[in-house]
PDB file of C-alpha atoms in Angstrom:
ATOM      1  CA  UNK A  29      -0.030  -0.029  -0.082  1.00  0.00           C
ATOM      2  CA  UNK A  30       2.880   2.403   1.110  1.00  0.00           C
ATOM      3  CA  UNK A  31       4.770   1.610  -1.883  1.00  0.00           C
ATOM      4  CA  UNK A  32       1.846   2.450  -4.217  1.00  0.00           C
ATOM      5  CA  UNK A  33       1.209   6.136  -2.236  1.00  0.00           C
ATOM      6  CA  UNK A  34       4.156   7.758  -3.703  1.00  0.00           C
ATOM      7  CA  UNK A  35       2.937   7.000  -7.390  1.00  0.00           C
ATOM      8  CA  UNK A  36      -0.495   8.077  -6.324  1.00  0.00           C
ATOM      9  CA  UNK A  37       0.623  11.429  -5.140  1.00  0.00           C
ATOM     10  CA  UNK A  38       2.908  11.941  -8.400  1.00  0.00           C
ATOM     11  CA  UNK A  39       0.343  11.166 -10.327  1.00  0.00           C
ATOM     12  CA  UNK A  40      -2.479  13.438  -8.692  1.00  0.00           C
ATOM     13  CA  UNK A  41       0.080  16.309  -8.915  1.00  0.00           C
ATOM     14  CA  UNK A  42       0.596  15.691 -12.638  1.00  0.00           C
ATOM     15  CA  UNK A  43      -3.121  15.679 -12.940  1.00  0.00           C
ATOM     16  CA  UNK A  44      -3.957  18.700 -11.255  1.00  0.00           C
ATOM     17  CA  UNK A  45      -1.031  20.253 -13.268  1.00  0.00           C
ATOM     18  CA  UNK A  46      -2.483  19.043 -16.589  1.00  0.00           C
ATOM     19  CA  UNK A  47      -5.841  20.255 -15.569  1.00  0.00           C
ATOM     20  CA  UNK A  48      -5.126  23.681 -14.901  1.00  0.00           C
ATOM     21  CA  UNK A  49      -5.474  23.962 -18.943  1.00  0.00           C
ATOM     22  CA  UNK A  50      -8.852  22.922 -18.476  1.00  0.00           C
ATOM     23  CA  UNK A  51     -10.025  24.885 -15.782  1.00  0.00           C
ATOM     24  CA  UNK A  52      -8.664  27.985 -17.715  1.00  0.00           C
ATOM     25  CA  UNK A  53     -10.337  27.091 -20.901  1.00  0.00           C
ATOM     26  CA  UNK A  54     -13.877  26.317 -18.930  1.00  0.00           C
ATOM     27  CA  UNK A  55     -13.496  29.527 -16.910  1.00  0.00           C
ATOM     28  CA  UNK A  56     -12.798  31.682 -20.051  1.00  0.00           C
ATOM     29  CA  UNK A  57     -16.022  30.139 -21.667  1.00  0.00           C
ATOM     30  CA  UNK A  58     -18.107  30.540 -18.531  1.00  0.00           C
ATOM     31  CA  UNK A  59     -17.406  34.208 -18.602  1.00  0.00           C
ATOM     32  CA  UNK A  60     -19.445  34.531 -21.659  1.00  0.00           C
ATOM     33  CA  UNK A  61     -22.674  33.338 -19.559  1.00  0.00           C
ATOM     34  CA  UNK A  62     -25.230  34.781 -17.136  1.00  0.00           C
ATOM     35  CA  UNK A  63     -23.743  34.862 -13.758  1.00  0.00           C
ATOM     36  CA  UNK A  64     -26.334  32.210 -12.946  1.00  0.00           C
ATOM     37  CA  UNK A  65     -25.328  29.770 -15.609  1.00  0.00           C
ATOM     38  CA  UNK A  66     -21.611  30.239 -15.104  1.00  0.00           C
ATOM     39  CA  UNK A  67     -21.113  27.359 -12.171  1.00  0.00           C
ATOM     40  CA  UNK A  68     -23.448  25.288 -14.066  1.00  0.00           C
ATOM     41  CA  UNK A  69     -20.896  25.134 -16.991  1.00  0.00           C
ATOM     42  CA  UNK A  70     -18.022  24.623 -14.681  1.00  0.00           C
ATOM     43  CA  UNK A  71     -19.686  21.727 -13.097  1.00  0.00           C
ATOM     44  CA  UNK A  72     -20.779  20.196 -16.006  1.00  0.00           C
ATOM     45  CA  UNK A  73     -17.501  20.505 -18.025  1.00  0.00           C
ATOM     46  CA  UNK A  74     -15.322  19.305 -15.138  1.00  0.00           C
ATOM     47  CA  UNK A  75     -17.729  16.503 -14.320  1.00  0.00           C
ATOM     48  CA  UNK A  76     -17.616  15.124 -17.729  1.00  0.00           C
ATOM     49  CA  UNK A  77     -14.013  15.439 -18.160  1.00  0.00           C
ATOM     50  CA  UNK A  78     -13.836  12.829 -14.800  1.00  0.00           C
ATOM     51  CA  UNK A  79     -16.739  10.681 -16.949  1.00  0.00           C
ATOM     52  CA  UNK A  80     -14.371  10.789 -19.921  1.00  0.00           C
ATOM     53  CA  UNK A  81     -11.315  10.006 -18.019  1.00  0.00           C
ATOM     54  CA  UNK A  82     -12.867   7.174 -16.052  1.00  0.00           C
ATOM     55  CA  UNK A  83     -14.476   5.887 -18.909  1.00  0.00           C
ATOM     56  CA  UNK A  84     -11.428   5.715 -21.034  1.00  0.00           C
ATOM     57  CA  UNK A  85      -9.664   4.003 -18.068  1.00  0.00           C
ATOM     58  CA  UNK A  86     -12.058   1.032 -18.856  1.00  0.00           C
ATOM     59  CA  UNK A  87     -10.607   0.826 -22.411  1.00  0.00           C
ATOM     60  CA  UNK A  88      -7.028   1.064 -21.454  1.00  0.00           C
ATOM     61  CA  UNK A  89      -6.008  -1.777 -24.456  1.00  0.00           C
ATOM     62  CA  UNK A  90      -7.752   0.648 -26.734  1.00  0.00           C
ATOM     63  CA  UNK A  91      -6.042   3.637 -25.368  1.00  0.00           C
ATOM     64  CA  UNK A  92      -2.769   2.066 -25.971  1.00  0.00           C
ATOM     65  CA  UNK A  93      -3.495   1.429 -29.337  1.00  0.00           C
ATOM     66  CA  UNK A  94      -3.761   5.002 -29.853  1.00  0.00           C
ATOM     67  CA  UNK A  95       0.132   5.245 -29.471  1.00  0.00           C
ATOM     68  CA  UNK A  96       0.480   2.638 -32.501  1.00  0.00           C
ATOM     69  CA  UNK A  97       1.154   4.121 -35.905  1.00  0.00           C
ATOM     70  CA  UNK A  98      -1.610   4.415 -38.287  1.00  0.00           C
ATOM     71  CA  UNK A  99       0.315   6.027 -41.282  1.00  0.00           C
ATOM     72  CA  UNK A 100       3.277   7.862 -42.525  1.00  0.00           C
ATOM     73  CA  UNK A 101       3.535  11.026 -44.165  1.00  0.00           C
ATOM     74  CA  UNK A 102       7.056  12.981 -45.103  1.00  0.00           C
ATOM     75  CA  UNK A 103       8.535  10.535 -42.761  1.00  0.00           C
ATOM     76  CA  UNK A 104       6.619  11.278 -39.850  1.00  0.00           C
ATOM     77  CA  UNK A 105       4.387   8.515 -38.085  1.00  0.00           C
ATOM     78  CA  UNK A 106       1.026   9.559 -37.189  1.00  0.00           C
ATOM     79  CA  UNK A 107      -0.739   7.914 -34.693  1.00  0.00           C
ATOM     80  CA  UNK A 108      -4.573   8.165 -33.101  1.00  0.00           C
ATOM     81  CA  UNK A 109      -3.120  10.119 -30.111  1.00  0.00           C
ATOM     82  CA  UNK A 110      -1.255  12.343 -32.444  1.00  0.00           C
ATOM     83  CA  UNK A 111      -4.087  13.155 -34.718  1.00  0.00           C
ATOM     84  CA  UNK A 112      -6.362  14.022 -31.556  1.00  0.00           C
ATOM     85  CA  UNK A 113      -3.748  16.174 -30.200  1.00  0.00           C
ATOM     86  CA  UNK A 114      -3.208  17.944 -33.607  1.00  0.00           C
ATOM     87  CA  UNK A 115      -6.839  18.735 -34.035  1.00  0.00           C
ATOM     88  CA  UNK A 116      -7.212  19.612 -29.996  1.00  0.00           C
ATOM     89  CA  UNK A 117      -4.137  21.904 -30.792  1.00  0.00           C
ATOM     90  CA  UNK A 118      -5.791  23.854 -33.622  1.00  0.00           C
ATOM     91  CA  UNK A 119      -8.897  23.956 -31.906  1.00  0.00           C
ATOM     92  CA  UNK A 120      -7.381  25.627 -28.896  1.00  0.00           C
ATOM     93  CA  UNK A 121      -5.460  27.991 -31.044  1.00  0.00           C
ATOM     94  CA  UNK A 122      -8.282  29.130 -32.983  1.00  0.00           C
ATOM     95  CA  UNK A 123     -10.407  29.592 -29.692  1.00  0.00           C
ATOM     96  CA  UNK A 124      -7.778  31.643 -27.979  1.00  0.00           C
ATOM     97  CA  UNK A 125      -6.808  33.928 -31.246  1.00  0.00           C
ATOM     98  CA  UNK A 126     -10.725  34.400 -31.518  1.00  0.00           C
ATOM     99  CA  UNK A 127     -11.002  35.614 -27.909  1.00  0.00           C
ATOM    100  CA  UNK A 128      -7.819  37.662 -27.858  1.00  0.00           C
ATOM    101  CA  UNK A 129      -9.189  39.492 -30.948  1.00  0.00           C
ATOM    102  CA  UNK A 130     -12.386  40.040 -29.548  1.00  0.00           C
ATOM    103  CA  UNK A 131     -10.811  41.455 -26.400  1.00  0.00           C
ATOM    104  CA  UNK A 132      -8.347  43.812 -28.120  1.00  0.00           C
ATOM    105  CA  UNK A 133      -9.924  44.504 -31.628  1.00  0.00           C
ATOM    106  CA  UNK A 134     -13.556  44.473 -30.913  1.00  0.00           C
ATOM    107  CA  UNK A 135     -13.668  45.909 -27.041  1.00  0.00           C
ATOM    108  CA  UNK A 136     -13.948  49.284 -27.931  1.00  0.00           C
ATOM    109  CA  UNK A 137     -16.226  49.200 -31.178  1.00  0.00           C
ATOM    110  CA  UNK A 138     -19.907  49.725 -30.913  1.00  0.00           C
ATOM    111  CA  UNK A 139     -20.519  45.606 -30.845  1.00  0.00           C
ATOM    112  CA  UNK A 140     -18.830  46.071 -27.066  1.00  0.00           C
ATOM    113  CA  UNK A 141     -21.663  48.134 -25.939  1.00  0.00           C
ATOM    114  CA  UNK A 142     -24.132  45.361 -26.459  1.00  0.00           C
ATOM    115  CA  UNK A 143     -22.273  42.135 -24.862  1.00  0.00           C
ATOM    116  CA  UNK A 144     -23.263  38.918 -26.558  1.00  0.00           C
ATOM    117  CA  UNK A 145     -24.105  36.203 -24.286  1.00  0.00           C
ATOM    118  CA  UNK A 146     -23.173  32.720 -25.002  1.00  0.00           C
ATOM    119  CA  UNK A 147     -25.296  29.782 -25.643  1.00  0.00           C
ATOM    120  CA  UNK A 148     -24.897  27.174 -22.844  1.00  0.00           C
ATOM    121  CA  UNK A 149     -25.317  24.096 -25.137  1.00  0.00           C
ATOM    122  CA  UNK A 150     -22.868  25.561 -27.738  1.00  0.00           C
ATOM    123  CA  UNK A 151     -20.188  26.510 -24.736  1.00  0.00           C
ATOM    124  CA  UNK A 152     -20.854  23.311 -23.148  1.00  0.00           C
ATOM    125  CA  UNK A 153     -19.980  21.373 -26.535  1.00  0.00           C
ATOM    126  CA  UNK A 154     -16.378  23.159 -26.875  1.00  0.00           C
ATOM    127  CA  UNK A 155     -15.711  22.259 -23.212  1.00  0.00           C
ATOM    128  CA  UNK A 156     -16.403  18.333 -24.357  1.00  0.00           C
ATOM    129  CA  UNK A 157     -14.114  18.568 -27.305  1.00  0.00           C
ATOM    130  CA  UNK A 158     -11.472  19.909 -25.056  1.00  0.00           C
ATOM    131  CA  UNK A 159     -12.300  17.396 -22.367  1.00  0.00           C
ATOM    132  CA  UNK A 160     -11.593  14.590 -24.971  1.00  0.00           C
ATOM    133  CA  UNK A 161      -8.369  15.797 -25.912  1.00  0.00           C
ATOM    134  CA  UNK A 162      -7.057  16.575 -22.292  1.00  0.00           C
ATOM    135  CA  UNK A 163      -8.387  13.199 -21.181  1.00  0.00           C
ATOM    136  CA  UNK A 164      -6.658  11.218 -23.807  1.00  0.00           C
ATOM    137  CA  UNK A 165      -3.587  13.042 -23.149  1.00  0.00           C
ATOM    138  CA  UNK A 166      -4.022  12.700 -19.107  1.00  0.00           C
ATOM    139  CA  UNK A 167      -4.665   8.781 -19.409  1.00  0.00           C
ATOM    140  CA  UNK A 168      -1.908   8.082 -21.657  1.00  0.00           C
ATOM    141  CA  UNK A 169       0.507   9.786 -19.056  1.00  0.00           C
ATOM    142  CA  UNK A 170      -1.347   7.844 -16.427  1.00  0.00           C
ATOM    143  CA  UNK A 171      -0.875   4.491 -18.042  1.00  0.00           C
ATOM    144  CA  UNK A 172       2.880   5.405 -18.790  1.00  0.00           C
ATOM    145  CA  UNK A 173       3.578   6.633 -14.912  1.00  0.00           C
ATOM    146  CA  UNK A 174       1.991   3.564 -12.780  1.00  0.00           C
ATOM    147  CA  UNK A 175       0.662  -0.014 -13.579  1.00  0.00           C
ATOM    148  CA  UNK A 176      -2.049  -0.432 -10.831  1.00  0.00           C
ATOM    149  CA  UNK A 177      -5.645   0.430 -12.421  1.00  0.00           C
ATOM    150  CA  UNK A 178      -6.991   1.638  -8.756  1.00  0.00           C
ATOM    151  CA  UNK A 179      -4.177   4.425  -8.529  1.00  0.00           C
ATOM    152  CA  UNK A 180      -5.299   5.881 -11.998  1.00  0.00           C
ATOM    153  CA  UNK A 181      -8.929   5.734 -10.962  1.00  0.00           C
ATOM    154  CA  UNK A 182      -8.210   7.263  -7.525  1.00  0.00           C
ATOM    155  CA  UNK A 183      -6.012   9.922  -8.873  1.00  0.00           C
ATOM    156  CA  UNK A 184      -8.555  10.957 -11.617  1.00  0.00           C
ATOM    157  CA  UNK A 185     -11.527  11.533  -9.007  1.00  0.00           C
ATOM    158  CA  UNK A 186      -9.417  13.117  -6.589  1.00  0.00           C
ATOM    159  CA  UNK A 187      -7.918  15.352  -9.260  1.00  0.00           C
ATOM    160  CA  UNK A 188     -11.433  16.330 -10.282  1.00  0.00           C
ATOM    161  CA  UNK A 189     -12.359  17.217  -6.794  1.00  0.00           C
ATOM    162  CA  UNK A 190      -9.546  19.700  -6.356  1.00  0.00           C
ATOM    163  CA  UNK A 191     -10.548  21.094 -10.272  1.00  0.00           C
ATOM    164  CA  UNK A 192     -14.104  21.619  -9.008  1.00  0.00           C
ATOM    165  CA  UNK A 193     -12.960  23.788  -5.714  1.00  0.00           C
ATOM    166  CA  UNK A 194     -10.411  25.655  -7.624  1.00  0.00           C
ATOM    167  CA  UNK A 195     -12.278  26.289 -10.713  1.00  0.00           C
ATOM    168  CA  UNK A 196     -14.303  28.864  -8.968  1.00  0.00           C
ATOM    169  CA  UNK A 197     -11.780  31.048  -7.689  1.00  0.00           C
ATOM    170  CA  UNK A 198      -9.776  30.827 -10.885  1.00  0.00           C
ATOM    171  CA  UNK A 199     -12.899  31.946 -13.103  1.00  0.00           C
ATOM    172  CA  UNK A 200     -13.929  34.928 -10.643  1.00  0.00           C
ATOM    173  CA  UNK A 201     -10.004  36.137 -10.750  1.00  0.00           C
ATOM    174  CA  UNK A 202      -9.893  35.833 -14.619  1.00  0.00           C
ATOM    175  CA  UNK A 203     -13.179  37.654 -14.959  1.00  0.00           C
ATOM    176  CA  UNK A 204     -12.181  40.472 -12.401  1.00  0.00           C
ATOM    177  CA  UNK A 205      -8.855  41.192 -13.946  1.00  0.00           C
ATOM    178  CA  UNK A 206      -8.805  41.641 -17.983  1.00  0.00           C
ATOM    179  CA  UNK A 207      -5.250  41.906 -18.144  1.00  0.00           C
ATOM    180  CA  UNK A 208      -5.235  38.118 -16.825  1.00  0.00           C
ATOM    181  CA  UNK A 209      -7.630  36.872 -19.048  1.00  0.00           C
ATOM    182  CA  UNK A 210      -5.492  38.109 -22.232  1.00  0.00           C
ATOM    183  CA  UNK A 211      -2.457  36.200 -20.333  1.00  0.00           C
ATOM    184  CA  UNK A 212      -4.527  32.805 -19.621  1.00  0.00           C
ATOM    185  CA  UNK A 213      -5.535  32.936 -23.434  1.00  0.00           C
ATOM    186  CA  UNK A 214      -2.139  33.355 -24.523  1.00  0.00           C
ATOM    187  CA  UNK A 215      -1.338  30.414 -22.358  1.00  0.00           C
ATOM    188  CA  UNK A 216      -3.881  28.403 -23.882  1.00  0.00           C
ATOM    189  CA  UNK A 217      -2.396  29.304 -26.909  1.00  0.00           C
ATOM    190  CA  UNK A 218       1.067  27.943 -25.967  1.00  0.00           C
ATOM    191  CA  UNK A 219      -0.706  24.926 -24.815  1.00  0.00           C
ATOM    192  CA  UNK A 220      -2.477  24.314 -28.523  1.00  0.00           C
ATOM    193  CA  UNK A 221       1.175  24.713 -30.056  1.00  0.00           C
ATOM    194  CA  UNK A 222       2.528  22.181 -27.563  1.00  0.00           C
ATOM    195  CA  UNK A 223      -0.174  19.785 -28.422  1.00  0.00           C
ATOM    196  CA  UNK A 224       0.301  20.072 -32.214  1.00  0.00           C
ATOM    197  CA  UNK A 225       4.230  19.827 -31.478  1.00  0.00           C
ATOM    198  CA  UNK A 226       3.458  16.715 -29.628  1.00  0.00           C
ATOM    199  CA  UNK A 227       1.168  15.161 -32.425  1.00  0.00           C
ATOM    200  CA  UNK A 228       4.228  15.515 -34.823  1.00  0.00           C
ATOM    201  CA  UNK A 229       6.592  13.933 -32.230  1.00  0.00           C
ATOM    202  CA  UNK A 230       8.081  17.038 -31.109  1.00  0.00           C
ATOM    203  CA  UNK A 231       7.401  17.381 -27.543  1.00  0.00           C
ATOM    204  CA  UNK A 232       8.050  20.626 -25.785  1.00  0.00           C
ATOM    205  CA  UNK A 233       8.720  20.066 -21.861  1.00  0.00           C
ATOM    206  CA  UNK A 234       5.537  21.267 -20.326  1.00  0.00           C
ATOM    207  CA  UNK A 235       7.795  22.328 -17.281  1.00  0.00           C
ATOM    208  CA  UNK A 236       8.956  25.234 -19.890  1.00  0.00           C
ATOM    209  CA  UNK A 237       5.455  26.424 -20.545  1.00  0.00           C
ATOM    210  CA  UNK A 238       4.451  26.400 -17.042  1.00  0.00           C
ATOM    211  CA  UNK A 239       7.481  28.361 -15.898  1.00  0.00           C
ATOM    212  CA  UNK A 240       7.218  30.973 -18.660  1.00  0.00           C
ATOM    213  CA  UNK A 241       3.524  31.588 -17.948  1.00  0.00           C
ATOM    214  CA  UNK A 242       4.232  31.628 -13.987  1.00  0.00           C
ATOM    215  CA  UNK A 243       6.840  34.023 -14.524  1.00  0.00           C
ATOM    216  CA  UNK A 244       4.559  36.090 -16.793  1.00  0.00           C
ATOM    217  CA  UNK A 245       1.564  35.820 -14.127  1.00  0.00           C
ATOM    218  CA  UNK A 246       4.199  37.093 -11.477  1.00  0.00           C
ATOM    219  CA  UNK A 247       5.241  40.109 -13.777  1.00  0.00           C
ATOM    220  CA  UNK A 248       1.381  40.902 -14.486  1.00  0.00           C
ATOM    221  CA  UNK A 249       0.672  40.820 -10.478  1.00  0.00           C
ATOM    222  CA  UNK A 250       3.554  43.292  -9.856  1.00  0.00           C
ATOM    223  CA  UNK A 251       2.445  45.527 -12.444  1.00  0.00           C
ATOM    224  CA  UNK A 252      -1.157  45.535 -11.067  1.00  0.00           C
ATOM    225  CA  UNK A 253       0.083  46.112  -7.558  1.00  0.00           C
ATOM    226  CA  UNK A 254       2.232  49.039  -8.904  1.00  0.00           C
ATOM    227  CA  UNK A 255      -0.401  50.670 -10.695  1.00  0.00           C
ATOM    228  CA  UNK A 256      -2.817  50.411  -7.847  1.00  0.00           C
ATOM    229  CA  UNK A 257      -0.328  51.853  -5.521  1.00  0.00           C
ATOM    230  CA  UNK A 258      -0.054  54.892  -7.990  1.00  0.00           C
ATOM    231  CA  UNK A 259      -3.892  55.592  -8.314  1.00  0.00           C
ATOM    232  CA  UNK A 260      -3.882  55.512  -4.543  1.00  0.00           C
ATOM    233  CA  UNK A 261      -1.156  58.023  -4.095  1.00  0.00           C
ATOM    234  CA  UNK A 262      -2.545  60.574  -6.684  1.00  0.00           C
ATOM    235  CA  UNK A 263      -3.833  63.715  -5.142  1.00  0.00           C
TER     236      UNK A 263
END
């Protein structure tokens, strides 16, 4: 039991880090909805992520086949996992770019005076697409780390519980601070590029991405505090 504890804690930590991408994406989409529906989208999105991951664990043999070569093109081997990651990365880049454009270019136009409310079903559909991509990546990572199935199931359930508690504070923080929303969108764009690169067997260490974004987040925090202090000191 103790021998399985270290792999379990390690897997939970990794799954939580990978789940940050999911939380940020859901938080940004939830911000498009009326306040009364935001929690609903977060709970549905994260809940479906858990259902998908638990279901995928039930098809371990099929999941492992996703790492097998389907075809080769220009001397690059394409696997089922690779195709899913490439399509998911393209979708993530498209959504992030679209949101950044809306935030930077349309924000000052007349369209901004009448904010559009998102459609819950459409946004949930977008969440499900990314849930599937992140779930496949997450489960294949889990299979590579541990052998015991119960450890994987436990890690998924604990991770989702942590994500449920963390999603609301993260969502509210991003909603209150527009500059952090743009930063979060840039982070998602980088994750999209990372997914595409991984699909082409060129893996960018996730640590580099998370460290660079953590540093950018820290700089934004310092800038926000400095700006606030200047406004307070104004006569």
